[in-house]
Coordinates of C-alpha atoms in Angstrom, one line a residue:
X192 CA 112.6 190.5 137.2
X193 CA 113.8 188.2 140.0
X194 CA 112.0 188.1 143.3
X195 CA 113.7 190.2 146.0
X196 CA 115.3 188.7 149.1
X197 CA 114.0 190.1 152.4
X198 CA 117.0 191.8 154.1
X199 CA 115.9 190.6 157.6
X200 CA 116.3 186.9 156.9
X201 CA 119.9 186.6 158.2
X202 CA 119.1 188.5 161.4
X203 CA 116.1 186.1 161.9
X204 CA 118.2 183.1 161.2
X205 CA 120.8 184.1 163.7
X206 CA 118.2 183.5 166.5
X207 CA 117.2 180.1 165.2
X208 CA 118.5 176.7 166.2
X209 CA 117.7 173.3 164.8
X210 CA 114.8 172.8 167.2
X211 CA 112.1 170.2 167.0
X212 CA 109.7 173.0 166.0
X213 CA 111.3 172.9 162.5
X214 CA 110.8 169.2 161.8
X215 CA 108.0 167.1 160.7
X216 CA 107.3 164.3 163.3
X217 CA 108.1 160.8 162.4
X218 CA 107.2 157.5 163.9
X219 CA 109.3 156.7 167.0
X220 CA 108.5 153.0 167.4
X221 CA 111.2 150.4 168.1
X222 CA 113.5 150.2 165.1
X223 CA 113.4 147.3 162.7
X224 CA 116.8 145.5 162.4
X225 CA 119.3 147.2 160.0
X226 CA 120.4 145.5 156.9
X227 CA 121.8 142.1 157.7
X228 CA 125.5 142.0 158.4
X229 CA 127.9 139.7 156.7
X230 CA 129.4 136.7 158.5
X231 CA 132.8 137.6 159.8
X232 CA 134.5 135.2 157.4
X233 CA 132.7 136.8 154.4
X234 CA 133.6 140.3 155.5
X235 CA 137.3 139.2 155.8
X236 CA 137.5 138.5 152.1
X237 CA 138.1 142.2 151.6
X238 CA 140.3 144.4 153.8
X239 CA 138.4 147.6 153.9
X240 CA 140.7 149.2 156.4
X241 CA 143.2 150.9 154.1
X242 CA 140.5 152.5 152.0
X243 CA 138.6 153.8 155.1
X244 CA 141.7 154.8 157.0
X245 CA 142.4 157.5 154.5
X246 CA 139.5 159.5 156.0
X247 CA 141.6 159.9 159.1
X248 CA 144.9 160.2 157.3
X249 CA 143.6 163.0 155.1
X250 CA 141.7 164.7 158.0
X251 CA 138.4 164.5 156.2
X252 CA 135.2 165.7 157.8
X253 CA 133.3 162.5 156.9
X254 CA 131.0 161.2 159.6
X255 CA 130.1 157.8 158.3
X256 CA 130.8 155.3 155.5
X257 CA 128.8 152.2 154.9
X258 CA 129.4 149.5 152.3
X259 CA 126.9 146.9 151.1
X260 CA 127.4 144.1 148.7
X261 CA 124.4 142.0 147.7
X262 CA 122.2 141.9 150.8
X263 CA 125.0 142.3 153.3
X264 CA 126.6 145.3 155.0
X265 CA 130.3 144.5 154.8
X266 CA 131.8 147.6 156.2
X267 CA 130.5 150.3 158.5
X268 CA 132.4 153.2 160.1
X269 CA 131.3 156.2 162.2
X270 CA 133.4 159.2 163.3
X271 CA 133.3 162.6 165.1
X272 CA 133.3 165.8 163.1
X273 CA 132.0 169.3 162.6
X274 CA 128.3 169.6 161.7
X275 CA 125.8 172.3 161.2
X276 CA 122.0 172.1 160.9
X277 CA 119.8 173.7 158.2
X278 CA 118.9 176.7 160.4
X279 CA 122.3 177.0 162.1
X280 CA 124.9 179.6 161.2
X281 CA 127.7 178.0 163.2
X282 CA 129.0 174.4 163.2
X283 CA 129.9 172.4 166.3
X284 CA 131.8 169.1 166.8
X285 CA 129.8 166.0 167.6
X286 CA 130.1 162.3 167.5
X287 CA 128.0 160.3 165.1
X288 CA 126.9 156.7 165.6
X289 CA 124.6 154.2 163.9
X290 CA 121.4 155.5 165.7
X291 CA 122.0 159.2 164.9
X292 CA 120.0 161.0 162.3
X293 CA 122.0 163.0 159.8
X294 CA 121.1 165.8 157.4
X295 CA 120.6 164.4 153.9
X296 CA 120.2 167.8 152.2
X297 CA 119.6 167.3 148.4
X298 CA 119.4 163.6 148.7
X299 CA 115.9 164.7 149.7
X300 CA 115.3 165.4 146.0
X301 CA 116.1 161.8 145.0
X302 CA 113.6 160.5 147.6
X303 CA 110.9 162.8 146.0
X304 CA 111.8 161.3 142.6
X305 CA 111.1 157.8 143.9
X306 CA 107.9 158.7 145.6
X307 CA 106.5 160.4 142.5
X308 CA 106.9 157.2 140.5
X309 CA 105.0 155.2 143.1
X310 CA 102.1 157.6 142.9
X311 CA 102.3 157.9 139.2
X312 CA 101.8 154.1 138.8
X313 CA 98.5 154.5 140.6
X314 CA 97.6 157.6 138.6
X315 CA 97.4 159.6 141.8
X316 CA 99.6 162.4 140.4
X317 CA 99.7 164.0 136.9
X318 CA 101.5 162.2 134.1
X319 CA 104.9 163.2 132.9
X320 CA 103.6 165.1 129.8
X321 CA 101.2 167.2 131.9
X322 CA 102.0 170.9 131.7
X323 CA 102.6 172.4 135.1
X324 CA 100.7 175.6 134.2
X325 CA 97.6 173.5 133.7
X326 CA 97.7 172.5 137.3
X327 CA 97.7 176.1 138.6
X328 CA 94.7 177.9 137.2
X329 CA 95.0 180.5 140.0
X330 CA 98.2 181.8 138.3
X331 CA 97.0 182.6 134.8
X332 CA 99.5 185.4 134.4
X333 CA 102.3 182.9 134.2
X334 CA 100.6 180.7 131.6
X335 CA 102.5 182.1 128.7
X336 CA 105.1 180.6 126.3
X337 CA 107.6 179.1 126.8
X338 CA 106.7 178.6 130.5
X339 CA 103.3 177.1 129.7
X340 CA 105.1 174.3 127.9
X341 CA 107.0 173.1 131.0
X342 CA 105.9 169.6 131.9
X343 CA 106.2 167.4 135.0
X344 CA 108.9 165.6 133.1
X345 CA 111.0 168.8 133.0
X346 CA 110.7 169.3 136.7
X347 CA 111.9 165.8 137.4
X348 CA 114.9 166.2 135.0
X349 CA 115.8 169.8 136.1
X350 CA 115.3 171.0 132.6
X351 CA 112.5 173.6 133.0
X352 CA 114.6 176.2 131.3
X353 CA 114.1 178.8 134.0
X354 CA 116.8 181.0 135.5
X355 CA 118.0 179.6 138.8
X356 CA 121.4 180.0 140.6
X357 CA 122.1 177.2 143.1
X358 CA 125.2 175.4 144.1
X359 CA 125.4 171.8 142.8
X360 CA 127.9 169.1 142.0
X361 CA 128.3 170.7 138.6
X362 CA 128.2 174.4 139.5
X363 CA 130.0 176.5 142.1
X364 CA 128.2 179.8 143.1
X365 CA 127.9 181.9 146.2
X366 CA 124.3 182.7 145.4
X367 CA 121.5 180.3 146.3
X368 CA 118.1 180.9 144.8
X369 CA 116.6 178.3 147.1
X370 CA 116.6 180.9 149.9
X371 CA 113.3 182.5 149.1
X372 CA 111.6 179.1 149.1
X373 CA 111.8 179.2 152.9
X374 CA 109.2 182.0 153.1
X375 CA 107.5 182.4 149.8
X376 CA 103.7 182.2 149.7
X377 CA 103.7 180.2 146.5
X378 CA 106.4 177.8 145.2
X379 CA 104.8 178.0 141.8
X380 CA 104.9 181.8 141.4
X381 CA 108.4 182.0 142.9
X382 CA 109.8 179.4 140.5
X383 CA 107.8 180.2 137.4
X384 CA 108.3 183.9 137.9
X385 CA 111.9 183.5 136.9
X386 CA 113.1 184.4 133.4
X387 CA 113.0 181.7 130.8
X388 CA 116.6 181.0 129.6
X389 CA 116.0 177.9 127.5
X390 CA 113.2 175.9 125.9
X391 CA 111.8 173.3 128.3
X392 CA 113.5 169.9 128.2
X393 CA 116.7 171.2 126.5
X394 CA 119.1 172.5 129.2
X395 CA 120.0 171.3 132.6
X396 CA 119.5 174.0 135.3
X397 CA 119.7 172.6 138.9
X398 CA 116.8 173.9 141.0
X399 CA 115.5 173.1 144.4
X400 CA 112.5 175.2 143.4
X401 CA 111.4 172.6 140.8
X402 CA 111.5 169.9 143.6
X403 CA 109.3 172.2 145.8
X404 CA 106.8 172.5 143.0
X405 CA 106.8 168.7 142.6
X406 CA 106.0 168.1 146.2
X407 CA 103.3 170.8 146.0
X408 CA 101.8 169.0 143.1
X409 CA 101.9 165.7 145.1
X410 CA 100.1 167.3 148.1
X411 CA 97.5 169.0 145.9
X412 CA 96.8 165.9 143.8
X413 CA 96.7 163.4 146.7
X414 CA 95.1 165.6 149.4
X415 CA 97.7 164.3 151.8
X416 CA 100.6 166.1 153.5
X417 CA 104.0 165.2 152.2
X418 CA 105.1 163.6 155.5
X419 CA 102.2 161.2 155.4
X420 CA 102.9 160.4 151.7
X421 CA 106.6 159.7 152.0
X422 CA 106.1 157.7 155.2
X423 CA 103.4 155.4 153.7
X424 CA 104.8 155.0 150.2
X425 CA 108.5 154.6 151.0
X426 CA 109.7 154.7 154.6
X427 CA 107.2 152.2 156.1
X428 CA 107.8 149.6 153.4
X429 CA 111.5 149.9 154.0
X430 CA 111.2 149.6 157.7
X431 CA 112.5 153.2 158.2
X432 CA 110.8 154.4 161.4
X433 CA 113.1 157.1 162.7
X434 CA 113.4 160.1 160.5
X435 CA 112.5 163.8 160.2
X436 CA 111.8 166.3 157.5
X437 CA 112.6 169.9 158.3
X438 CA 110.0 172.6 157.7
X439 CA 110.3 176.0 156.1
X440 CA 109.2 179.2 157.9
X441 CA 105.6 178.7 156.9
X442 CA 105.6 175.1 158.3
X443 CA 105.8 173.3 155.0
X444 CA 108.3 170.5 154.3
X445 CA 111.6 171.7 152.8
X446 CA 111.2 169.4 149.8
X447 CA 114.6 170.0 148.4
X448 CA 116.8 169.6 151.5
X449 CA 114.9 168.7 154.7
X450 CA 115.3 165.0 155.1
X451 CA 117.2 163.6 158.1
X452 CA 117.9 159.8 158.2
X453 CA 120.2 157.3 159.8
X454 CA 123.0 156.2 157.5
X455 CA 121.8 152.6 157.7
X456 CA 118.4 153.7 156.4
X457 CA 120.1 155.7 153.6
X458 CA 121.8 152.4 152.7
X459 CA 118.3 150.8 152.4
X460 CA 117.3 153.3 149.8
X461 CA 120.4 152.4 147.8
X462 CA 119.5 148.7 148.2
X463 CA 116.0 149.4 146.9
X464 CA 117.4 151.1 143.8
X465 CA 120.0 148.3 143.3
X466 CA 117.1 145.8 143.3
X467 CA 115.0 147.6 140.8
X468 CA 112.5 148.9 143.4
X469 CA 112.2 145.7 145.4
X470 CA 112.6 145.3 149.2
X471 CA 112.4 141.9 150.9
X472 CA 110.3 140.5 148.1
X473 CA 107.9 143.4 147.8
X474 CA 107.9 145.8 144.8
X475 CA 107.9 149.1 146.6
X476 CA 108.7 151.3 143.6
X477 CA 107.8 150.1 140.1
X478 CA 110.8 148.6 138.4
X479 CA 110.2 150.5 135.2
X480 CA 110.2 153.8 137.1
X481 CA 113.5 152.9 138.9
X482 CA 115.0 152.2 135.5
X483 CA 113.8 155.4 134.0
X484 CA 114.6 157.5 137.1
X485 CA 118.2 156.3 137.3
X486 CA 118.9 156.6 133.5
X487 CA 120.4 159.7 131.9
X488 CA 117.7 162.0 130.4
X489 CA 119.9 165.1 130.1
X490 CA 123.6 165.9 130.4
X491 CA 124.3 168.0 133.5
X492 CA 128.1 168.3 132.7
X493 CA 130.8 166.4 130.9
X494 CA 131.0 164.1 133.9
X495 CA 127.4 163.9 135.2
X496 CA 124.1 162.9 133.6
X497 CA 120.7 163.4 135.3
X498 CA 117.6 161.3 135.5
X499 CA 114.5 161.9 137.6
X500 CA 116.1 163.7 140.6
X501 CA 119.1 161.2 140.5
X502 CA 122.6 161.7 139.1
X503 CA 124.3 159.3 136.7
X504 CA 128.0 158.9 136.0
X505 CA 130.7 156.5 134.8
X506 CA 133.7 155.4 136.8
X507 CA 136.7 153.6 135.3
X508 CA 138.5 150.9 137.3
X509 CA 141.4 148.9 135.9
X510 CA 140.3 149.8 132.4
X511 CA 136.7 148.8 133.1
X512 CA 133.9 151.4 132.8
X513 CA 131.2 151.1 135.4
X514 CA 127.8 152.9 135.5
X515 CA 127.3 154.6 138.9
X516 CA 123.9 155.9 140.1
X517 CA 124.2 158.7 142.7
X518 CA 122.1 160.8 145.1
X519 CA 124.2 163.8 146.3
X520 CA 123.6 166.3 149.1
X521 CA 125.3 169.5 150.2
X522 CA 128.1 168.9 152.7
X523 CA 129.1 165.5 151.4
X524 CA 125.9 163.4 151.7
X525 CA 126.4 160.6 149.1
X526 CA 124.7 157.5 148.0
X527 CA 126.5 155.4 145.3
X528 CA 124.8 152.5 143.6
X529 CA 126.9 150.3 141.2
X530 CA 124.6 147.6 139.7
X531 CA 127.3 145.7 137.9
X532 CA 129.2 145.1 141.1
X533 CA 126.1 144.6 143.3
X534 CA 127.4 147.5 145.4
X535 CA 126.0 150.3 147.5
X536 CA 128.0 152.9 149.4
X537 CA 126.6 155.5 151.7
X538 CA 128.5 158.5 153.1
X539 CA 127.6 161.4 155.4
X540 CA 129.7 164.5 156.1
X541 CA 129.6 168.0 157.4
X542 CA 131.3 170.2 154.9
X543 CA 128.3 172.3 153.9
X544 CA 129.0 174.9 151.3
X545 CA 132.5 173.3 150.7
X546 CA 132.3 171.5 147.3
X547 CA 135.8 170.1 147.6
X548 CA 134.4 167.4 149.9
X549 CA 132.9 165.7 146.9
X550 CA 136.4 165.1 145.3
X551 CA 137.7 163.8 148.6
X552 CA 134.7 161.4 148.9
X553 CA 135.2 160.4 145.3
X554 CA 138.7 159.3 146.2
X555 CA 137.4 157.2 149.1
X556 CA 134.8 155.7 146.8
X557 CA 137.3 155.0 144.1
X558 CA 139.5 153.1 146.6
X559 CA 136.4 151.0 147.8
X560 CA 135.4 150.4 144.2
X561 CA 138.9 149.2 143.3
X562 CA 138.7 146.6 146.1
X563 CA 135.3 145.3 145.0
X564 CA 136.2 145.3 141.3
X565 CA 139.4 143.3 142.1
X566 CA 137.4 140.8 144.2
X567 CA 134.7 140.5 141.4
X568 CA 137.3 139.6 138.7
X569 CA 137.0 136.0 137.7
X570 CA 140.1 133.8 138.6
X571 CA 142.6 133.2 136.0
X572 CA 142.3 129.9 134.1
X573 CA 144.9 127.4 135.1
X574 CA 147.3 126.4 132.3

């Protein structure tokens, strides 16, 4: 049986706004400088205008695009557009600039994946082969096969084998089983109470519930609230000082979708992944974990693979196949990392519940990728 959905939730939500009561507080000290910008002469090597102008030409609801090559931000554009907060039923038009926080939605999951690796290296959280049921002795009724074989590894790779219906880059559905996570008394019982549809580790089933269990495991294992953990282990080392993480109706962090960041700080996370977990000479995330996290552990679709809360894909440019690491959030939140080209691209948008925005952003990314790939080609040998 699937858990029922309280009929009063839509009525309750209609009275809510994205007020500060629904966010976890973050440090508000003076911002550290953004990623260094390129010298004007270096930026002029590539004309980014035509690729970025298609956002306006095509009337896309994209709010920002940032491009980084090496350690330099070489293109940065912000726009006005429609946007809607997590607890809002209606969108409104607003202008976005470099200092504005933006919903990251499911990019939150990718942040959770990075932090788990930091804690795992210090043995502060259970190992990947640990069964999740063994961590929840208070729920013995759910400790039965095949659910009792689900491991931490299966949570990270979205392969727990439990029934779950949730929109994703590889599935379109009007249902969203994340909804009960906003009020459930136990993430574990809500998620593990679902029917088993596959053996653990064998089938990709995208689930924000699995990410919620991961953060619950982190909090139980470390004895620290999630906001404190993510700030100390990831945001502070990256110099990210302005951020929020929205709460659910019980005051807990919405692990799967609650993060709000500035686009420049999203770009920093991409730079961290590009550099194998290093930031300004410091190893923030173990390099082995970054490698494992951004490698394909299971096929999500013909196009996408999945690692530890990160997507993987291949893009072909001028006959050249390039590995692309991605973090993806509802509405068009995107982070592309292309190691072979030393490239990071960040995008934010406001088309929540409209999956076609992904294809539109893919076209913008492909245009940017073609420019970089063309610049990266070695010059022809003189004859």
